Coordinates of C-alpha atoms in Angstrom, one line a residue:
X13 CA 58.2 -15.5 -18.5
X14 CA 60.9 -13.5 -16.7
X15 CA 59.3 -10.7 -14.8
X16 CA 60.7 -7.1 -14.6
X17 CA 62.0 -6.7 -11.0
X18 CA 61.1 -3.3 -9.6
X19 CA 62.3 -1.5 -6.4
X20 CA 60.1 1.4 -5.2
X21 CA 61.8 4.2 -3.3
X22 CA 59.4 6.7 -1.7
X23 CA 59.0 8.1 1.8
X24 CA 55.2 7.9 1.6
X25 CA 53.7 4.6 2.8
X26 CA 50.6 5.4 0.8
X27 CA 52.5 5.9 -2.4
X28 CA 54.6 2.8 -1.8
X29 CA 51.4 0.8 -1.3
X30 CA 49.8 2.3 -4.4
X31 CA 52.7 1.7 -6.7
X32 CA 53.1 -1.8 -5.3
X33 CA 49.5 -2.6 -6.1
X34 CA 49.7 -1.1 -9.6
X35 CA 53.0 -2.8 -10.6
X36 CA 52.2 -6.2 -9.0
X37 CA 48.9 -6.3 -10.9
X38 CA 50.8 -6.6 -14.2
X39 CA 51.8 -10.2 -15.0
X40 CA 55.2 -9.2 -16.5
X41 CA 56.5 -7.3 -13.5
X42 CA 57.0 -7.7 -9.7
X43 CA 57.9 -5.4 -6.8
X44 CA 60.9 -7.1 -5.2
X45 CA 61.3 -4.5 -2.4
X46 CA 60.3 -1.0 -1.3
X47 CA 62.5 1.5 0.5
X48 CA 61.5 4.7 2.3
X49 CA 64.7 6.6 1.7
X50 CA 67.8 6.4 -0.5
X51 CA 70.1 4.9 2.2
X52 CA 67.7 2.0 2.5
X53 CA 67.4 1.8 -1.3
X54 CA 71.2 1.5 -1.6
X55 CA 71.3 -1.7 0.4
X56 CA 68.2 -3.2 -1.3
X57 CA 69.7 -2.6 -4.8
X58 CA 72.6 -4.8 -3.7
X59 CA 70.3 -7.4 -2.2
X60 CA 67.6 -7.6 -4.9
X61 CA 69.4 -6.5 -8.1
X62 CA 66.2 -4.8 -9.5
X63 CA 65.7 -4.1 -13.2
X64 CA 64.0 -0.8 -12.7
X65 CA 63.8 1.7 -9.9
X66 CA 60.9 4.1 -9.2
X67 CA 62.3 7.1 -7.3
X68 CA 60.7 9.9 -5.4
X69 CA 62.4 13.3 -5.6
X70 CA 61.8 14.7 -2.1
X71 CA 62.9 12.3 0.6
X72 CA 64.6 12.4 4.0
X73 CA 68.3 11.7 4.6
X74 CA 69.1 12.2 0.9
X75 CA 67.0 13.8 -1.9
X76 CA 66.2 11.8 -5.0
X77 CA 68.4 13.9 -7.3
X78 CA 71.5 13.4 -5.2
X79 CA 70.8 9.7 -5.0
X80 CA 70.2 9.5 -8.7
X81 CA 73.5 11.3 -9.5
X82 CA 75.4 8.8 -7.3
X83 CA 73.5 5.8 -8.8
X84 CA 74.2 6.7 -12.4
X85 CA 77.9 7.2 -11.6
X86 CA 78.3 4.0 -9.6
X87 CA 75.6 1.6 -10.9
X88 CA 73.7 2.9 -13.9
X89 CA 70.2 1.4 -14.1
X90 CA 66.8 2.4 -15.5
X91 CA 65.0 4.9 -13.2
X92 CA 61.5 6.3 -13.4
X93 CA 61.0 9.4 -11.4
X94 CA 57.8 10.0 -9.3
X95 CA 57.2 13.7 -9.7
X96 CA 55.0 16.4 -8.2
X97 CA 53.2 18.4 -11.0
X98 CA 54.6 21.7 -9.7
X99 CA 57.2 24.2 -10.9
X100 CA 59.6 22.9 -8.3
X101 CA 58.7 19.3 -9.3
X102 CA 59.2 20.2 -13.0
X103 CA 62.7 21.6 -12.5
X104 CA 63.7 18.6 -10.4
X105 CA 62.4 16.2 -13.0
X106 CA 64.2 17.9 -15.8
X107 CA 67.4 17.7 -13.7
X108 CA 66.7 14.0 -13.2
X109 CA 66.3 13.4 -16.9
X110 CA 69.6 15.3 -17.6
X111 CA 71.3 13.1 -15.1
X112 CA 70.1 9.9 -16.7
X113 CA 66.5 9.0 -15.5
X114 CA 64.6 7.3 -18.3
X115 CA 61.2 8.8 -17.7
X116 CA 58.8 10.1 -15.0
X117 CA 55.2 9.8 -13.9
X118 CA 53.1 12.3 -11.9
X119 CA 52.7 11.6 -8.2
X120 CA 49.0 10.8 -7.6
X121 CA 47.1 13.9 -6.3
X122 CA 44.3 13.9 -3.8
X123 CA 42.8 10.5 -2.9
X124 CA 45.1 8.2 -4.8
X125 CA 43.0 5.1 -4.3
X126 CA 40.0 6.6 -6.1
X127 CA 42.0 7.1 -9.2
X128 CA 44.0 3.8 -9.1
X129 CA 42.8 2.6 -12.5
X130 CA 43.8 5.9 -14.3
X131 CA 47.4 5.6 -13.2
X132 CA 47.9 1.9 -13.7
X133 CA 48.4 1.8 -17.5
X134 CA 50.8 4.8 -17.5
X135 CA 52.9 3.6 -14.7
X136 CA 53.1 0.0 -16.0
X137 CA 53.9 1.2 -19.5
X138 CA 56.7 3.5 -18.3
X139 CA 58.3 0.8 -16.1
X140 CA 58.1 -1.6 -19.0
X141 CA 59.7 0.9 -21.3
X142 CA 62.4 1.7 -18.8
X143 CA 63.3 -1.9 -18.5
X144 CA 64.0 -2.0 -22.3
X145 CA 65.6 1.5 -22.5
X146 CA 69.0 2.0 -24.0
X147 CA 71.0 3.5 -21.2
X148 CA 74.1 3.7 -23.4
X149 CA 72.4 6.3 -25.4
X150 CA 72.5 8.7 -22.5
X151 CA 76.2 8.2 -22.1
X152 CA 76.8 8.9 -25.8
X153 CA 75.0 12.3 -25.4
X154 CA 76.9 13.5 -22.4
X155 CA 80.3 12.2 -23.6
X156 CA 80.3 13.9 -27.0
X157 CA 81.3 17.4 -27.6
X158 CA 78.6 19.8 -28.8
X159 CA 78.7 21.0 -32.4
X160 CA 79.7 24.6 -32.6
X161 CA 76.8 26.9 -33.8
X162 CA 77.9 28.6 -37.0
X163 CA 75.8 31.1 -38.9
X164 CA 75.1 30.1 -42.5
X165 CA 73.0 31.3 -45.4
X166 CA 69.6 29.7 -45.1
X167 CA 66.5 29.6 -47.3
X168 CA 63.9 31.8 -45.7
X169 CA 61.1 29.5 -46.9
X170 CA 62.4 26.6 -44.8
X171 CA 60.8 25.6 -41.5
X172 CA 62.3 22.9 -39.2
X173 CA 59.9 20.6 -37.2
X174 CA 61.1 18.2 -34.5
X175 CA 59.1 15.6 -32.6
X176 CA 60.1 13.4 -29.6
X177 CA 59.0 11.6 -26.5
X178 CA 60.9 9.4 -24.0
X179 CA 64.5 10.7 -23.8
X180 CA 63.6 13.7 -26.0
X181 CA 64.2 16.5 -23.5
X182 CA 68.0 15.9 -23.6
X183 CA 68.0 15.1 -27.4
X184 CA 66.2 18.4 -28.2
X185 CA 68.5 20.3 -25.9
X186 CA 71.5 18.8 -27.7
X187 CA 70.1 19.9 -31.1
X188 CA 69.1 23.4 -30.1
X189 CA 72.5 24.0 -28.4
X190 CA 74.1 23.8 -31.8
X191 CA 71.7 26.1 -33.6
X192 CA 73.0 29.5 -34.8
X193 CA 71.2 32.7 -34.1
X194 CA 70.0 33.0 -37.8
X195 CA 68.8 29.4 -38.1
X196 CA 65.3 28.8 -39.7
X197 CA 62.3 28.8 -37.3
X198 CA 62.0 25.6 -35.4
X199 CA 58.7 24.0 -34.1
X200 CA 58.9 21.4 -31.4
X201 CA 56.4 18.8 -30.1
X202 CA 57.7 16.9 -27.1
X203 CA 55.3 14.7 -25.1
X204 CA 55.4 16.5 -21.7
X205 CA 52.8 17.4 -19.0
X206 CA 51.3 20.8 -19.0
X207 CA 53.0 21.6 -15.7
X208 CA 56.4 21.0 -17.2
X209 CA 56.5 22.6 -20.6
X210 CA 57.1 26.2 -19.4
X211 CA 60.0 25.1 -17.3
X212 CA 61.4 23.0 -20.2
X213 CA 61.1 25.9 -22.6
X214 CA 62.9 28.2 -20.2
X215 CA 65.7 25.7 -19.7
X216 CA 66.1 25.3 -23.4
X217 CA 66.2 29.1 -23.8
X218 CA 69.0 29.5 -21.2
X219 CA 71.1 26.8 -22.8
X220 CA 70.8 28.0 -26.4
X221 CA 71.9 30.9 -28.6
X222 CA 68.5 31.0 -30.2
X223 CA 65.4 32.1 -28.4
X224 CA 63.1 29.3 -27.2
X225 CA 59.4 30.1 -26.4
X226 CA 56.6 28.0 -25.0
X227 CA 54.2 28.7 -27.9
X228 CA 51.1 30.7 -27.7
X229 CA 48.7 31.5 -30.5
X230 CA 49.8 34.2 -32.9
X231 CA 53.6 34.1 -32.6
X232 CA 55.1 35.0 -35.9
X233 CA 57.7 32.4 -37.1
X234 CA 61.1 34.1 -37.2
X235 CA 64.6 33.0 -37.8
X236 CA 66.6 32.2 -34.7
X237 CA 63.5 31.2 -32.7
X238 CA 62.1 27.9 -31.6
X239 CA 58.5 27.3 -30.5
X240 CA 57.7 24.5 -28.0
X241 CA 54.1 23.1 -27.9
X242 CA 52.6 23.5 -24.4
X243 CA 51.9 20.3 -22.6
X244 CA 48.1 20.5 -23.0
X245 CA 47.7 21.8 -26.5
X246 CA 48.5 20.8 -30.1
X247 CA 50.8 23.1 -31.9
X248 CA 49.9 24.1 -35.5
X249 CA 50.6 27.0 -37.8
X250 CA 48.4 29.3 -39.7
X251 CA 48.9 32.0 -42.3
X252 CA 48.0 35.5 -41.2
X253 CA 48.6 38.7 -43.3
X254 CA 51.2 36.9 -45.4
X255 CA 53.1 35.5 -42.4
X256 CA 53.2 32.1 -40.8
X257 CA 52.1 32.2 -37.1
X258 CA 51.7 29.7 -34.3
X259 CA 48.3 28.4 -33.4
X260 CA 47.3 26.3 -30.4
X261 CA 44.5 23.7 -30.8
X262 CA 42.6 22.3 -27.8
X263 CA 41.2 19.4 -29.8
X264 CA 41.3 15.8 -28.5
X265 CA 44.4 13.7 -28.1
X266 CA 45.9 12.3 -31.3
X267 CA 47.8 9.0 -31.2
X268 CA 47.2 9.2 -27.5
X269 CA 49.1 12.4 -27.1
X270 CA 48.5 16.1 -26.7
X271 CA 50.6 17.7 -28.0
X272 CA 50.9 15.3 -31.0
X273 CA 53.9 15.2 -33.3
X274 CA 51.6 14.1 -36.2
X275 CA 49.3 17.1 -35.7
X276 CA 52.4 19.5 -35.8
X277 CA 54.0 17.9 -38.9
X278 CA 50.8 17.7 -40.9
X279 CA 50.0 21.3 -40.1
X280 CA 53.4 22.6 -41.2
X281 CA 53.5 20.6 -44.4
X282 CA 50.1 22.0 -45.3
X283 CA 51.5 25.5 -45.4
X284 CA 55.2 25.0 -46.1
X285 CA 55.2 21.9 -48.3
X286 CA 58.5 20.9 -49.8
X287 CA 60.3 23.5 -47.7
X288 CA 59.6 21.5 -44.5
X289 CA 62.5 19.9 -42.8
X290 CA 61.5 17.3 -40.2
X291 CA 63.1 15.1 -37.6
X292 CA 61.8 12.4 -35.3
X293 CA 63.9 11.8 -32.2
X294 CA 63.8 9.2 -29.4
X295 CA 60.4 8.2 -28.0
X296 CA 58.0 5.4 -27.4
X297 CA 55.1 4.6 -29.9
X298 CA 54.5 5.8 -33.4
X299 CA 53.4 9.4 -33.1
X300 CA 54.9 11.5 -35.9
X301 CA 55.6 8.7 -38.3
X302 CA 52.7 9.4 -40.6
X303 CA 53.3 13.2 -40.4
X304 CA 56.9 12.6 -41.4
X305 CA 55.8 10.5 -44.4
X306 CA 53.6 13.4 -45.5
X307 CA 56.6 15.8 -45.3
X308 CA 58.6 13.4 -47.5
X309 CA 55.7 12.9 -50.0
X310 CA 55.4 16.7 -50.3
X311 CA 59.1 16.9 -51.3
X312 CA 60.5 17.9 -47.9
X313 CA 63.5 16.5 -46.1
X314 CA 63.2 13.9 -43.3
X315 CA 65.5 12.6 -40.6
X316 CA 65.3 10.1 -37.8
X317 CA 67.5 9.6 -34.8
X318 CA 69.4 6.2 -34.9
X319 CA 68.7 3.3 -32.6
X320 CA 72.1 3.4 -31.0
X321 CA 71.7 7.0 -29.6
X322 CA 68.0 6.8 -28.8
X323 CA 66.8 6.0 -25.3
X324 CA 63.8 4.3 -26.9
X325 CA 63.7 3.7 -30.7
X326 CA 59.9 3.5 -31.0
X327 CA 58.9 6.7 -32.8
X328 CA 62.0 6.8 -35.1
X329 CA 61.7 3.1 -35.8
X330 CA 58.1 3.5 -36.7
X331 CA 59.0 6.3 -39.2
X332 CA 61.7 4.1 -40.7
X333 CA 59.4 1.2 -41.2
X334 CA 56.9 3.5 -42.9
X335 CA 59.6 4.5 -45.3
X336 CA 59.3 8.1 -44.2
X337 CA 62.9 8.7 -43.5
X338 CA 65.6 9.8 -45.9
X339 CA 68.5 9.7 -43.4
X340 CA 69.0 7.9 -40.0
X341 CA 71.6 9.7 -38.0
X342 CA 73.1 9.7 -34.5
X343 CA 71.9 12.6 -32.3
X344 CA 75.2 14.4 -32.6
X345 CA 74.8 14.7 -36.4
X346 CA 71.2 15.8 -36.6
X347 CA 71.6 19.6 -36.0
X348 CA 74.1 19.9 -38.8
X349 CA 71.9 17.8 -41.1
X350 CA 68.9 20.0 -40.4
X351 CA 70.9 23.1 -41.2
X352 CA 72.5 21.6 -44.3
X353 CA 69.0 20.8 -45.5
X354 CA 68.0 24.5 -45.0
X355 CA 71.0 26.0 -46.7
X356 CA 70.6 28.0 -49.9

């Protein structure tokens, strides 16, 4: 079996040791080298030709974001960022994803060795996913021109729901950028850490015509607004005094995730039924597939991002195999399709 070759780039000797132990313990991957700063990494990429890079953000001589930008321009390859769960770390990680990093994992906190087992599965899984990621999808997103946001006449009963995971931060940004100020309300479930979701919502808000909120309980669903599930709660909707409002649930993970796309989709279709318009975007796993099928079975409209423009075609592919999808579209066509489905 050909092993995934990994290069670890981190200025902390402890983190290099920790990641080496975790990655080397998986039979399908090996650490071919480690580097303590980007200049060292540059030479070792040439020497060892790794399949995946794990990259720290804050390092001497050159920060990880600058190095990543140069790397994606000169030698694109799958990169998993090692991020601090802070606001500064969140902003830098979102920058990295916009530049072309496939995914990120949290840097271990406290005594890393005590929690070794809790990190292993996540890190190994994300390295494995990165090795199989579709890097051409990122190029297709940044090369294409955004669809102009044009006001239309939309059915006030319609609600748009969108779910995503790996690669989803940029895919969601692409869709919301094209939404007009009178679009139907949009509910978003992106698999993201709690420390990152507020920064992500803020970034989406600054890049969109519509208003984007990190959801709290009790926000009334209004046209021209999008509501992002916080990183440690499920997002649902309830009916209060004749109006639909957001509701945050602190129940257990569903499909291994919190927020869960399935929980969001199932909640919305319960109250909105055939007026639900759903889309599943790039992401690993199958979260959201069953919920999208319930939208379709209720008479709603369903879309999935195509394989060619998805960083990982796990969640969309699962929905397609479940016969939950009416149309499979490239990311550049989904915003228009969602709006067309909401038109009077």
